[in-house]
Short mmCIF file of C-alpha atoms and ligand atoms in Angstrom, two decimals:
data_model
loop_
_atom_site.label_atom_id
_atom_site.label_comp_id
_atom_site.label_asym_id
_atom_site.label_seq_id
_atom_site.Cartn_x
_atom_site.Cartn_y
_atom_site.Cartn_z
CA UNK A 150 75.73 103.18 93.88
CA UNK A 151 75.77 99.22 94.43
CA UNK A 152 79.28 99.15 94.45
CA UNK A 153 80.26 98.55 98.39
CA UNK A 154 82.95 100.74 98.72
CA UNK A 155 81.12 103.81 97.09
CA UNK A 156 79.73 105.56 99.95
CA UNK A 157 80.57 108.63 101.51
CA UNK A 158 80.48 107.01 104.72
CA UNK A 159 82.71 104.21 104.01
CA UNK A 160 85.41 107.05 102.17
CA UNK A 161 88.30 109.07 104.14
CA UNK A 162 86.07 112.13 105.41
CA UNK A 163 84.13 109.61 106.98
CA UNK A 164 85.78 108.99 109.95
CA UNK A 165 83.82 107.77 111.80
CA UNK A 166 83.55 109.56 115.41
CA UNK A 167 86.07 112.59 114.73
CA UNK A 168 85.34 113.70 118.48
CA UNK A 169 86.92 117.29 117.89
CA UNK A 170 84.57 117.69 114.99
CA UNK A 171 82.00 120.47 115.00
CA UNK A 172 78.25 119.42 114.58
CA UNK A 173 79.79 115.29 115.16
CA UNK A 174 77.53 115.23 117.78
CA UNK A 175 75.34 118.59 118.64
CA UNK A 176 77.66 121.18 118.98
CA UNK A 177 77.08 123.51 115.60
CA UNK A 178 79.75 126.01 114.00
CA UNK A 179 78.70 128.61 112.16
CA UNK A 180 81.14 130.76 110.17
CA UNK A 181 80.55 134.40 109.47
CA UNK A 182 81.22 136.88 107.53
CA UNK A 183 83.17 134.99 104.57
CA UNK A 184 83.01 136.03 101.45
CA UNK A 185 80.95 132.93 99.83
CA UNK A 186 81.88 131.01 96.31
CA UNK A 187 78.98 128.97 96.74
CA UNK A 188 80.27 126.80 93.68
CA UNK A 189 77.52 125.32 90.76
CA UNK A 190 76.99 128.35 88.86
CA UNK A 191 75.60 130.36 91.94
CA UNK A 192 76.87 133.85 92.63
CA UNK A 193 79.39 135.15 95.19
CA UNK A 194 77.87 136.23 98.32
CA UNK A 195 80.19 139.02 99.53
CA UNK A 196 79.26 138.41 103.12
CA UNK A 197 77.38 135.33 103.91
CA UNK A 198 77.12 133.11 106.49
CA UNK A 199 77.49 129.35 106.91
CA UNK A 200 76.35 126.60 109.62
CA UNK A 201 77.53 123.15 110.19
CA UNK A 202 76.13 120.32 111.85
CA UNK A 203 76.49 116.40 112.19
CA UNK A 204 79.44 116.78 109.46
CA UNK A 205 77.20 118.89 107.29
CA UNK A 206 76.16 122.73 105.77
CA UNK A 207 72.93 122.79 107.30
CA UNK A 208 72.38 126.72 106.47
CA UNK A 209 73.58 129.46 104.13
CA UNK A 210 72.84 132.95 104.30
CA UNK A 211 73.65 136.38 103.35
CA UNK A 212 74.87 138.06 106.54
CA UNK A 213 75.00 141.83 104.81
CA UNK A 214 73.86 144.26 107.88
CA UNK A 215 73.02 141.31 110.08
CA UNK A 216 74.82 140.26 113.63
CA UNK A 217 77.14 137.49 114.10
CA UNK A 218 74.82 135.14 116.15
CA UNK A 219 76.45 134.14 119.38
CA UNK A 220 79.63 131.78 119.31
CA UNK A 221 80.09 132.14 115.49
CA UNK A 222 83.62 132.86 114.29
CA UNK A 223 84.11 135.63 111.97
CA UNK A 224 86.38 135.33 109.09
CA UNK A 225 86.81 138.74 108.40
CA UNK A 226 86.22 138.75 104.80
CA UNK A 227 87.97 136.03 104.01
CA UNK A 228 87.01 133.89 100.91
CA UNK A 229 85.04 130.54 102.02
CA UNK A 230 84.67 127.88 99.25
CA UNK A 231 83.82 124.40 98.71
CA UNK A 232 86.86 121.82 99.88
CA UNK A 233 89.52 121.21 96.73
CA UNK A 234 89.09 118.37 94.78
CA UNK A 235 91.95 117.16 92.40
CA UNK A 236 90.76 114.51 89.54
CA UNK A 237 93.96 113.46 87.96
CA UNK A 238 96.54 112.63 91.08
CA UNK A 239 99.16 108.94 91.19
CA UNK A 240 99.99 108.82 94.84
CA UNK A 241 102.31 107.39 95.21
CA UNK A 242 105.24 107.07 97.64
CA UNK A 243 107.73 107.04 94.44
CA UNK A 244 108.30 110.98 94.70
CA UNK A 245 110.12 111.33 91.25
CA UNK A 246 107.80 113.70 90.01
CA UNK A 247 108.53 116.22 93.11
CA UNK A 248 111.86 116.97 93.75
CA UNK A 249 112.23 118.16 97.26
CA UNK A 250 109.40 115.74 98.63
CA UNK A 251 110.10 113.06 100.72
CA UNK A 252 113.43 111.67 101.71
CA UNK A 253 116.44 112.41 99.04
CA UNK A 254 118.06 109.33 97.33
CA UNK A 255 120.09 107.52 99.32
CA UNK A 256 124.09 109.04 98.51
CA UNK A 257 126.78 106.47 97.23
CA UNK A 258 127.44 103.89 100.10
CA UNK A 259 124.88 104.76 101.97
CA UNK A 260 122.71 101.71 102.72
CA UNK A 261 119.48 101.67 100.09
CA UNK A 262 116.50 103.21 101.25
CA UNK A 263 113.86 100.39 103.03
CA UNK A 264 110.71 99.95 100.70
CA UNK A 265 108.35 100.44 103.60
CA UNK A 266 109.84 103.92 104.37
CA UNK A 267 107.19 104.70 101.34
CA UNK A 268 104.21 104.38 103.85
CA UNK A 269 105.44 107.52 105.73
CA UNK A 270 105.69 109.38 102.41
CA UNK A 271 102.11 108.56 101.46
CA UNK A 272 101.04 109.80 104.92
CA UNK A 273 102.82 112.99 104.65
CA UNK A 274 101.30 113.30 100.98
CA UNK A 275 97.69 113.00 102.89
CA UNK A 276 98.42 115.59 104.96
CA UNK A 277 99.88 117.66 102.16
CA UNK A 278 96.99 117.84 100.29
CA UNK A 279 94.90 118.63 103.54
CA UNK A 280 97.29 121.28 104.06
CA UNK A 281 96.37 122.77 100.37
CA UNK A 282 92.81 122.68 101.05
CA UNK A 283 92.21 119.20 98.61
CA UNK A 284 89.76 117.43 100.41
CA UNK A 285 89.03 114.91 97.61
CA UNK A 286 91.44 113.07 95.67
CA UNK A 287 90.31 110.65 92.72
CA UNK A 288 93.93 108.68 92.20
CA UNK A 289 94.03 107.24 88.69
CA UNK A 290 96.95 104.73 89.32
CA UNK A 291 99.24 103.96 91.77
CA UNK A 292 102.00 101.10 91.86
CA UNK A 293 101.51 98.24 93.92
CA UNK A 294 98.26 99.13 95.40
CA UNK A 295 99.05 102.15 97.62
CA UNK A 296 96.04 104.62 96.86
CA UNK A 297 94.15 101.54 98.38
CA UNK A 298 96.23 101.11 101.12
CA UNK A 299 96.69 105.25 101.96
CA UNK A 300 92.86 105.34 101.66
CA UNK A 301 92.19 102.53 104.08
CA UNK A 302 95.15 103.58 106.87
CA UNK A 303 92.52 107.60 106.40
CA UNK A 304 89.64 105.45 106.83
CA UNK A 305 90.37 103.97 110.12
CA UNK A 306 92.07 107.47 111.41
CA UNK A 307 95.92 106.33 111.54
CA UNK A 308 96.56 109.45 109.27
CA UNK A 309 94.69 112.44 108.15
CA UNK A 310 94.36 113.23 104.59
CA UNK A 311 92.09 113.82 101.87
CA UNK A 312 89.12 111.67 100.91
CA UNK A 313 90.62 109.33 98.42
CA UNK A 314 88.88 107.54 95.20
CA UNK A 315 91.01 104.83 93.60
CA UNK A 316 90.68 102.70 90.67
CA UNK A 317 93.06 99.96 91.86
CA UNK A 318 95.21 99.19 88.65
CA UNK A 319 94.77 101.12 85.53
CA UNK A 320 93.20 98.15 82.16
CA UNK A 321 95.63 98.63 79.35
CA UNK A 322 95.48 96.30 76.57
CA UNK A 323 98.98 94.28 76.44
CA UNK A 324 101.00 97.21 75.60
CA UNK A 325 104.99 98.35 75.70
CA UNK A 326 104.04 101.42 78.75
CA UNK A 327 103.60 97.73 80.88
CA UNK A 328 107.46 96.93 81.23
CA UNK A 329 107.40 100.94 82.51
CA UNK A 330 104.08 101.29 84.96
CA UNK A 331 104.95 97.27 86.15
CA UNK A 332 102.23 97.20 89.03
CA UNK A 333 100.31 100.10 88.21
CA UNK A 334 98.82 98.15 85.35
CA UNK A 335 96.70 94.77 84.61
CA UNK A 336 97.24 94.18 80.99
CA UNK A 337 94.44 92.59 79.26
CA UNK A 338 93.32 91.73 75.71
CA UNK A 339 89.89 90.48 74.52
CA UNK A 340 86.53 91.49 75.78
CA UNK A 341 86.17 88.69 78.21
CA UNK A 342 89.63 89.05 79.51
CA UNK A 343 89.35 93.10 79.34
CA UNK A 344 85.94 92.36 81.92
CA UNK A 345 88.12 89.91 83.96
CA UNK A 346 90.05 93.06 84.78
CA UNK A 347 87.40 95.27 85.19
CA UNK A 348 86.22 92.50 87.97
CA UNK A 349 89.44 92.46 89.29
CA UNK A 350 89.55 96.37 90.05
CA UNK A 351 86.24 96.05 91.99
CA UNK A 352 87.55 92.81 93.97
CA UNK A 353 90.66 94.76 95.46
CA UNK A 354 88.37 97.45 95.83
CA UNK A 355 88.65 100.31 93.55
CA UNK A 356 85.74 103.17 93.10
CA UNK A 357 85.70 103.74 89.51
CA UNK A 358 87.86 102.15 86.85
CA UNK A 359 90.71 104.04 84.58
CA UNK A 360 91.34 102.19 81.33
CA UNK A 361 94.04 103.06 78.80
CA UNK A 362 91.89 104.08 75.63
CA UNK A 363 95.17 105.27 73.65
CA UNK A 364 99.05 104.76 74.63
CA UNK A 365 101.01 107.17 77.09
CA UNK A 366 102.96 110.42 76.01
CA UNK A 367 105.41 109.17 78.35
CA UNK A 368 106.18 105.57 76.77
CA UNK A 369 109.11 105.53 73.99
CA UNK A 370 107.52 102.35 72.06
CA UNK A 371 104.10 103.93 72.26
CA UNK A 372 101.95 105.84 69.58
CA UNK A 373 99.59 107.95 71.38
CA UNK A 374 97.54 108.22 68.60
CA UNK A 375 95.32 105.36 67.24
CA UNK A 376 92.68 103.73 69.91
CA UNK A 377 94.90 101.02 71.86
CA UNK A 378 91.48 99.24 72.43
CA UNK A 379 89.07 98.07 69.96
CA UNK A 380 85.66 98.96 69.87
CA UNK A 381 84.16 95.51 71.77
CA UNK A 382 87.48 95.75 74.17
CA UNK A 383 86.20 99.27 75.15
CA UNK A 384 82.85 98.26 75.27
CA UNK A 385 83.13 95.37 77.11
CA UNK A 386 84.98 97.70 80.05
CA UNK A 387 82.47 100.12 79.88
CA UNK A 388 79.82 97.92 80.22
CA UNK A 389 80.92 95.79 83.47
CA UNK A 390 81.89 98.98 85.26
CA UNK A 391 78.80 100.32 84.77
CA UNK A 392 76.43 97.87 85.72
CA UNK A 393 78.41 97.26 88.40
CA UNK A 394 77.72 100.68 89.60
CA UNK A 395 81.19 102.54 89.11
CA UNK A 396 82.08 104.88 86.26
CA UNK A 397 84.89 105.04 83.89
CA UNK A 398 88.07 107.43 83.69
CA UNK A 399 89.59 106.93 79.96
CA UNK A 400 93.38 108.17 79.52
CA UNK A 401 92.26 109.60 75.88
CA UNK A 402 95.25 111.30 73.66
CA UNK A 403 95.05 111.04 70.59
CA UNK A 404 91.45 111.05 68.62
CA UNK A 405 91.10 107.90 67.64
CA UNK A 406 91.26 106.77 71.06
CA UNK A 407 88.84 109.37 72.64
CA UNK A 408 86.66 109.09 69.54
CA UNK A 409 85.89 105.51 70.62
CA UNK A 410 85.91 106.28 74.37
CA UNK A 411 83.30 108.90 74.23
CA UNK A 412 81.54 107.00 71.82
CA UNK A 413 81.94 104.03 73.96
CA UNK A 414 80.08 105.79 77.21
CA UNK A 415 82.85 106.59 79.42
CA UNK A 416 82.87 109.02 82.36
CA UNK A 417 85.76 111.42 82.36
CA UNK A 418 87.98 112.18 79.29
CA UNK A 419 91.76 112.42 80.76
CA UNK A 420 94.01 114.59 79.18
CA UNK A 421 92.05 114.72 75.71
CA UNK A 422 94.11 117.10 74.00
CA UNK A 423 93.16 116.28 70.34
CA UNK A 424 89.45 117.21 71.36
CA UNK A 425 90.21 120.64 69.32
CA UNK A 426 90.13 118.97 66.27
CA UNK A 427 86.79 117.06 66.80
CA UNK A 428 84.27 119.85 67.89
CA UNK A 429 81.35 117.53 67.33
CA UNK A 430 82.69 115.10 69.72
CA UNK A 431 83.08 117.92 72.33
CA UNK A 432 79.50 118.44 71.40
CA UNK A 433 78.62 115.43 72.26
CA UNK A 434 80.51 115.37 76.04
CA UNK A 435 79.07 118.63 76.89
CA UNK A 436 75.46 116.70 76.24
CA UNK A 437 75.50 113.84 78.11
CA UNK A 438 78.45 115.21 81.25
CA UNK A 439 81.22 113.89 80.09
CA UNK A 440 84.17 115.54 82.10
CA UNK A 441 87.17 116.44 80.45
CA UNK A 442 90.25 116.82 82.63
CA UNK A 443 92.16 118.65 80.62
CA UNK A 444 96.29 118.21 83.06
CA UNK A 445 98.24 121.12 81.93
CA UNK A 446 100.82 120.34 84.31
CA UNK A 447 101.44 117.53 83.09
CA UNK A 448 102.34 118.42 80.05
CA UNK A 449 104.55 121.09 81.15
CA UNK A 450 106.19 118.65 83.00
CA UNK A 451 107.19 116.72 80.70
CA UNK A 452 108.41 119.67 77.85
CA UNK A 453 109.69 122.14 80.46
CA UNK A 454 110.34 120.93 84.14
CA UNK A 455 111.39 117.07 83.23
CA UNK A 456 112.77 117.52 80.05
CA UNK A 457 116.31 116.51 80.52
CA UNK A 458 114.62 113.35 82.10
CA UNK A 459 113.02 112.35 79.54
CA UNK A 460 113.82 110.69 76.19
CA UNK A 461 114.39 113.97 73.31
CA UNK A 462 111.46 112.30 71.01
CA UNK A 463 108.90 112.66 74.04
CA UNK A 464 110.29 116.08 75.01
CA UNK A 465 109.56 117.19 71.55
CA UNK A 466 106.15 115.38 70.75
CA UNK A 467 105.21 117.34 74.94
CA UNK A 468 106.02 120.64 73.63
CA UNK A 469 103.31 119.88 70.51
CA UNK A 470 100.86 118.28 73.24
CA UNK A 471 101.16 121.34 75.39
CA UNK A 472 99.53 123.59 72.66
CA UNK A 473 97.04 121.14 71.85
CA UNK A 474 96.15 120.90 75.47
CA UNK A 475 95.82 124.89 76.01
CA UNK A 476 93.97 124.49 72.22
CA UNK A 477 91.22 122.05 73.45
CA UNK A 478 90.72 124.09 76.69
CA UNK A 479 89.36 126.79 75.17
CA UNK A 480 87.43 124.54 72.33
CA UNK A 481 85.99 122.42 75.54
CA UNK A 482 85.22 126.10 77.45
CA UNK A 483 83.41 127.17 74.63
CA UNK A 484 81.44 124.05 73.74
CA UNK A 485 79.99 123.59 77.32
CA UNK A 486 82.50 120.95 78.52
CA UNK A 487 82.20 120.10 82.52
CA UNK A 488 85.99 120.34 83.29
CA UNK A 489 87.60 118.90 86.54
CA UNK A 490 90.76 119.80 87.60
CA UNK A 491 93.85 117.41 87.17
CA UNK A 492 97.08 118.65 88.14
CA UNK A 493 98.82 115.37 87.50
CA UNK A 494 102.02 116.21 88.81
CA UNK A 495 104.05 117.06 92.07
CA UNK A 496 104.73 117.15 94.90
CA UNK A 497 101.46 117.20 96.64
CA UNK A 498 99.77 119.87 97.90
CA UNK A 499 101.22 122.23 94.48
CA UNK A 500 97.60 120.52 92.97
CA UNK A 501 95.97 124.55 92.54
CA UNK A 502 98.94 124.91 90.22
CA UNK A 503 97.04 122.95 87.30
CA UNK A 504 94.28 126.54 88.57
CA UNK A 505 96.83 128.97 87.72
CA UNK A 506 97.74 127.59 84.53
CA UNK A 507 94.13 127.07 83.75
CA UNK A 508 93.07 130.44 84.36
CA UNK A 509 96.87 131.49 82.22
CA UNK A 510 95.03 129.52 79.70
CA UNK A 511 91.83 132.06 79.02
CA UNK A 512 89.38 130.56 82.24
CA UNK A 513 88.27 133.06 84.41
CA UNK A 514 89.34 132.60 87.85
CA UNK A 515 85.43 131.50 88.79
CA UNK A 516 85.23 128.64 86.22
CA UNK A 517 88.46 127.68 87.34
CA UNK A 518 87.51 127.59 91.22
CA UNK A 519 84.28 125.52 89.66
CA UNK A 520 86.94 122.97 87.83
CA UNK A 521 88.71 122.31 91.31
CA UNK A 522 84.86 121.69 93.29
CA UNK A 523 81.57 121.39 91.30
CA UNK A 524 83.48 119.96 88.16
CA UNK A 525 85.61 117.67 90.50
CA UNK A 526 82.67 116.63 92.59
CA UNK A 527 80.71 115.72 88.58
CA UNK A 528 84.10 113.66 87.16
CA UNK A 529 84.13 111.51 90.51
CA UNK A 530 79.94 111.10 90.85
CA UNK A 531 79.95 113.00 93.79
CA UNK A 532 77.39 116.27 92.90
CA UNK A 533 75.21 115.27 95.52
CA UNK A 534 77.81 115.30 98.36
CA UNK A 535 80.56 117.69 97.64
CA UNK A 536 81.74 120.63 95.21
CA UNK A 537 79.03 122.92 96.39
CA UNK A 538 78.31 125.39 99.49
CA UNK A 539 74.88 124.57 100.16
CA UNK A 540 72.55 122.99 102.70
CA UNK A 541 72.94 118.98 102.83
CA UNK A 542 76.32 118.49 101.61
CA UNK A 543 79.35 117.24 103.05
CA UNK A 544 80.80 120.14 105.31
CA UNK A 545 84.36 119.67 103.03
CA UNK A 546 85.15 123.52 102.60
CA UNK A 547 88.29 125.62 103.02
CA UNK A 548 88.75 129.45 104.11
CA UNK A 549 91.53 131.46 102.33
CA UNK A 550 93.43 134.16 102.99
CA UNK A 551 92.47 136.55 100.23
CA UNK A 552 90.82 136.77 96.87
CA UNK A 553 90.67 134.03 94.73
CA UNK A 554 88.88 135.54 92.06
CA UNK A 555 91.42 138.73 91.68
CA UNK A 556 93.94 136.61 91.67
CA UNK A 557 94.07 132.56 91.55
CA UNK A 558 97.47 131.95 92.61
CA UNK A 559 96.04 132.83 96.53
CA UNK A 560 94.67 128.91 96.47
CA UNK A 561 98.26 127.74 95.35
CA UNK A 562 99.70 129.33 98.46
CA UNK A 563 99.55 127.66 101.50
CA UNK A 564 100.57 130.48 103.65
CA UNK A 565 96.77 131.97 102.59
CA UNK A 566 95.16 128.75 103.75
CA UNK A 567 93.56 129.50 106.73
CA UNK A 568 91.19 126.54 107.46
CA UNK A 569 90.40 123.04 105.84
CA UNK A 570 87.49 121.68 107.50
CA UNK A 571 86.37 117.75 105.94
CA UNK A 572 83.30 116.89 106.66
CA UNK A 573 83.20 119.50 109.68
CA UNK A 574 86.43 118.69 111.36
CA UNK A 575 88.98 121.00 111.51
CA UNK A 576 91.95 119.31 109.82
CA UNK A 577 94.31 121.61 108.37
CA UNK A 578 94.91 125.18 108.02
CA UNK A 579 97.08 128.38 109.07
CA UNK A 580 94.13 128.94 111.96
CA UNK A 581 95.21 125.78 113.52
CA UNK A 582 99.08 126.27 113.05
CA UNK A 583 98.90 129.54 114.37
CA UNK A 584 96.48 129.38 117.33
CA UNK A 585 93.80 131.03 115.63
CA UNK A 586 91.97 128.29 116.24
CA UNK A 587 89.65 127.09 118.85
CA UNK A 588 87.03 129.75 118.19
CA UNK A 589 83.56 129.65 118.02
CA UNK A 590 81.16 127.40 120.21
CA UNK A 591 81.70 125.98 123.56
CA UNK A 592 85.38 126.68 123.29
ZN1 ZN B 753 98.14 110.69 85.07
#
């Protein structure tokens, strides 16, 4: 990619020295005995072995009747799988959307809460989703420029936490959901103005750009219906992102909207819930790898876990969006769709939740796991690094206590997360809480 901030090197797992990190310098770690989801389509190994060095897989095998080879630590049948990645995440250090994260509001006459006390709630969200086994994040908006700022304080060590992707403030045309999302968006209208904004995104730094294609099920004055863009607005986004070398996340609702972002050339389809009703246009995604990320949460959120929050006309047009969404899961499954997991909700960390309700919706627990890696790994451009176990990518890959493909809800349960490694450092896991960890080489 030409864009400068768009290599794995220069992204959170790439920290730089990581002394403690297996295979940093020439020490290797090989894991053994794991029940393998390799991720991609491949099978699962029921006992496999893996081998890390210099950050990365540099061996798979099937370990059935062989040895553990000297200083390898054997996980006992647990499940080994690629690192989490969650497509759809706001971080933001406004913890609204999960009650019993981060510090409570501030009782009457107590002094307000400082702004900057946000900073530590980022950090703990890092660690969170570390915690969970998400590895990657892609965050498609934050206010006032804090997926930026979180991924630059993981870059330079201060904090541990996932690999973040941001698109620095979300293009929507001129458009009522502005007075709401303030700082979250840059309004523009016009082609040229629409690739001013586009320019902007890359200037503070962002990896890909979002772009409102239709209005927000969460805005009063806003029909999320027609296309909020026209066609040479759309165009004109599409266009400077990609010859600039990033790709394009379009929030799509209704079909008008994702008719002209798909037809437009964008990336990843975001919440897409009408799709059901436009088969060929599903078609057409599952052709040229156009990720749908399909946020069940989300809309559960707002008919079910937010609804006294929210105004009655939005609770009621959620509960209709809900059964669309579930609708255009299946129609997406069965056309070939990529998917990506999205949980777009809170608090972090509760990300394999979007799994569960995936898998509730008719995915079996495999294509689900492949959502949350491979299909992540495709929606942020990042096949050749991460969402797979295989020789030559990123060593991003979690152990968990369990099954995940009798039963799903084990990755939504930290207790059963027994190691994180990102890019292979240990950074997270019950093995390191509970002293199970060191093991292995020169330990
Ligand atoms: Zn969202």
């Amino acid at each position: 990619m030409a864009h400068g901030q768009s290599t794995p090197e220069t992204w959170g797992a790439g920290r730089p020295t990581g002394g403690d990190g297996y295979g940093m310098g020439q020490r290797a770690l090989t894991l053994w005995g794991a029940r393998l989801v390799e991720g991609q389509g491949h099978q699962v190994r029921e006992r496999a072995g893996v081998t890390i060095a210099g950050g990365r897989i540099t061996d798979v095998r099937d370990a059935t009747g062989e040895r553990a080879p000297d200083g390898a630590v054997d996980l006992g049948g647990r499940t080994l799988l690629p690192g989490l990645i969650d497509a759809h995440v706001h971080l933001s250090s406004d913890v609204a959307r999960s009650p019993g994260f981060g510090p409570p509001p501030p009782r009457k006459g107590e002094p307000p809460r400082p702004r900057e006390l946000g900073y530590f709630v980022l950090a703990n969200s890092a660690r969170a989703f570390l915690r969970a086994g998400i590895t990657t994040v892609r965050d498609v908006g934050s206010y006032d420029d804090e997926a930026l700022l979180l991924r630059e304080a993981i870059r330079l060590g201060l904090v541990d936490g996932p690999r973040v992707l941001s698109c620095g403030r979300i293009v929507s045309a001129t458009a009522p959901g502005g007075r709401i999302f303030t700082t979250m968006y840059r309004e523009a209208d016009g082609p040229d103005e629409l690739r001013k904004a586009v320019r902007e995104q890359l200037r503070r730094g962002a990896d890909f750009v979002k772009v409102m294609a239709t209005g927000a099920r969460s805005v009063v004055g806003e029909d999320p219906e027609p296309a909020q863009l026209t066609r040479p607005e759309l165009r004109a986004v599409v266009e400077e992102a990609h010859r600039m070398g990033v790709r394009v996340a379009a929030h799509a609702e209704g079909l008008g909207g994702t008719r002209l972002a798909v037809e437009e050339g964008v990336d990843t389809i975001e919440h897409g819930l009408s799709l059901h009703h436009a088969p060929e246009l599903l078609g057409r995604m599952a052709e040229r790898g156009v990720v749908l990320v399909p946020t069940l949460s989300t809309f559960h959120d707002l008919a079910e876990r937010f609804a006294d929050e929210f105004a009655p006309v939005l609770v009621a047009q959620a509960e209709r969006q809900r059964e669309e969404a579930y609708r255009t899961l299946a129609a997406a499954t069965a056309a070939g769709v990529v998917l990506a997991m999205g949980h777009d909700s809170g608090p972090p960390g509760d990300d394999a939740a979007e799994l569960v309700r995936m898998v509730e919706g008719g995915l079996p627990p495999l294509a689900a796991i492949e959502a949350a890696t491979g299909g992540g790994a495709r929606a942020l451009g990042l096949q050749d690094e991460v969402g797979v176990v295989a020789p030559g990518k990123l060593a991003d890959l979690v152990v968990v206590d369990g099954d995940p493909l009798a039963d799903v809800r084990v990755l939504s349960d930290r207790a059963r997360i027994w190691l994180v490694l990102q890019g292979g450092r240990p950074v997270a896991g019950q093995a390191l809480e509970g002293g199970g960890w060191p093991a292995g080489p020169e330990s």
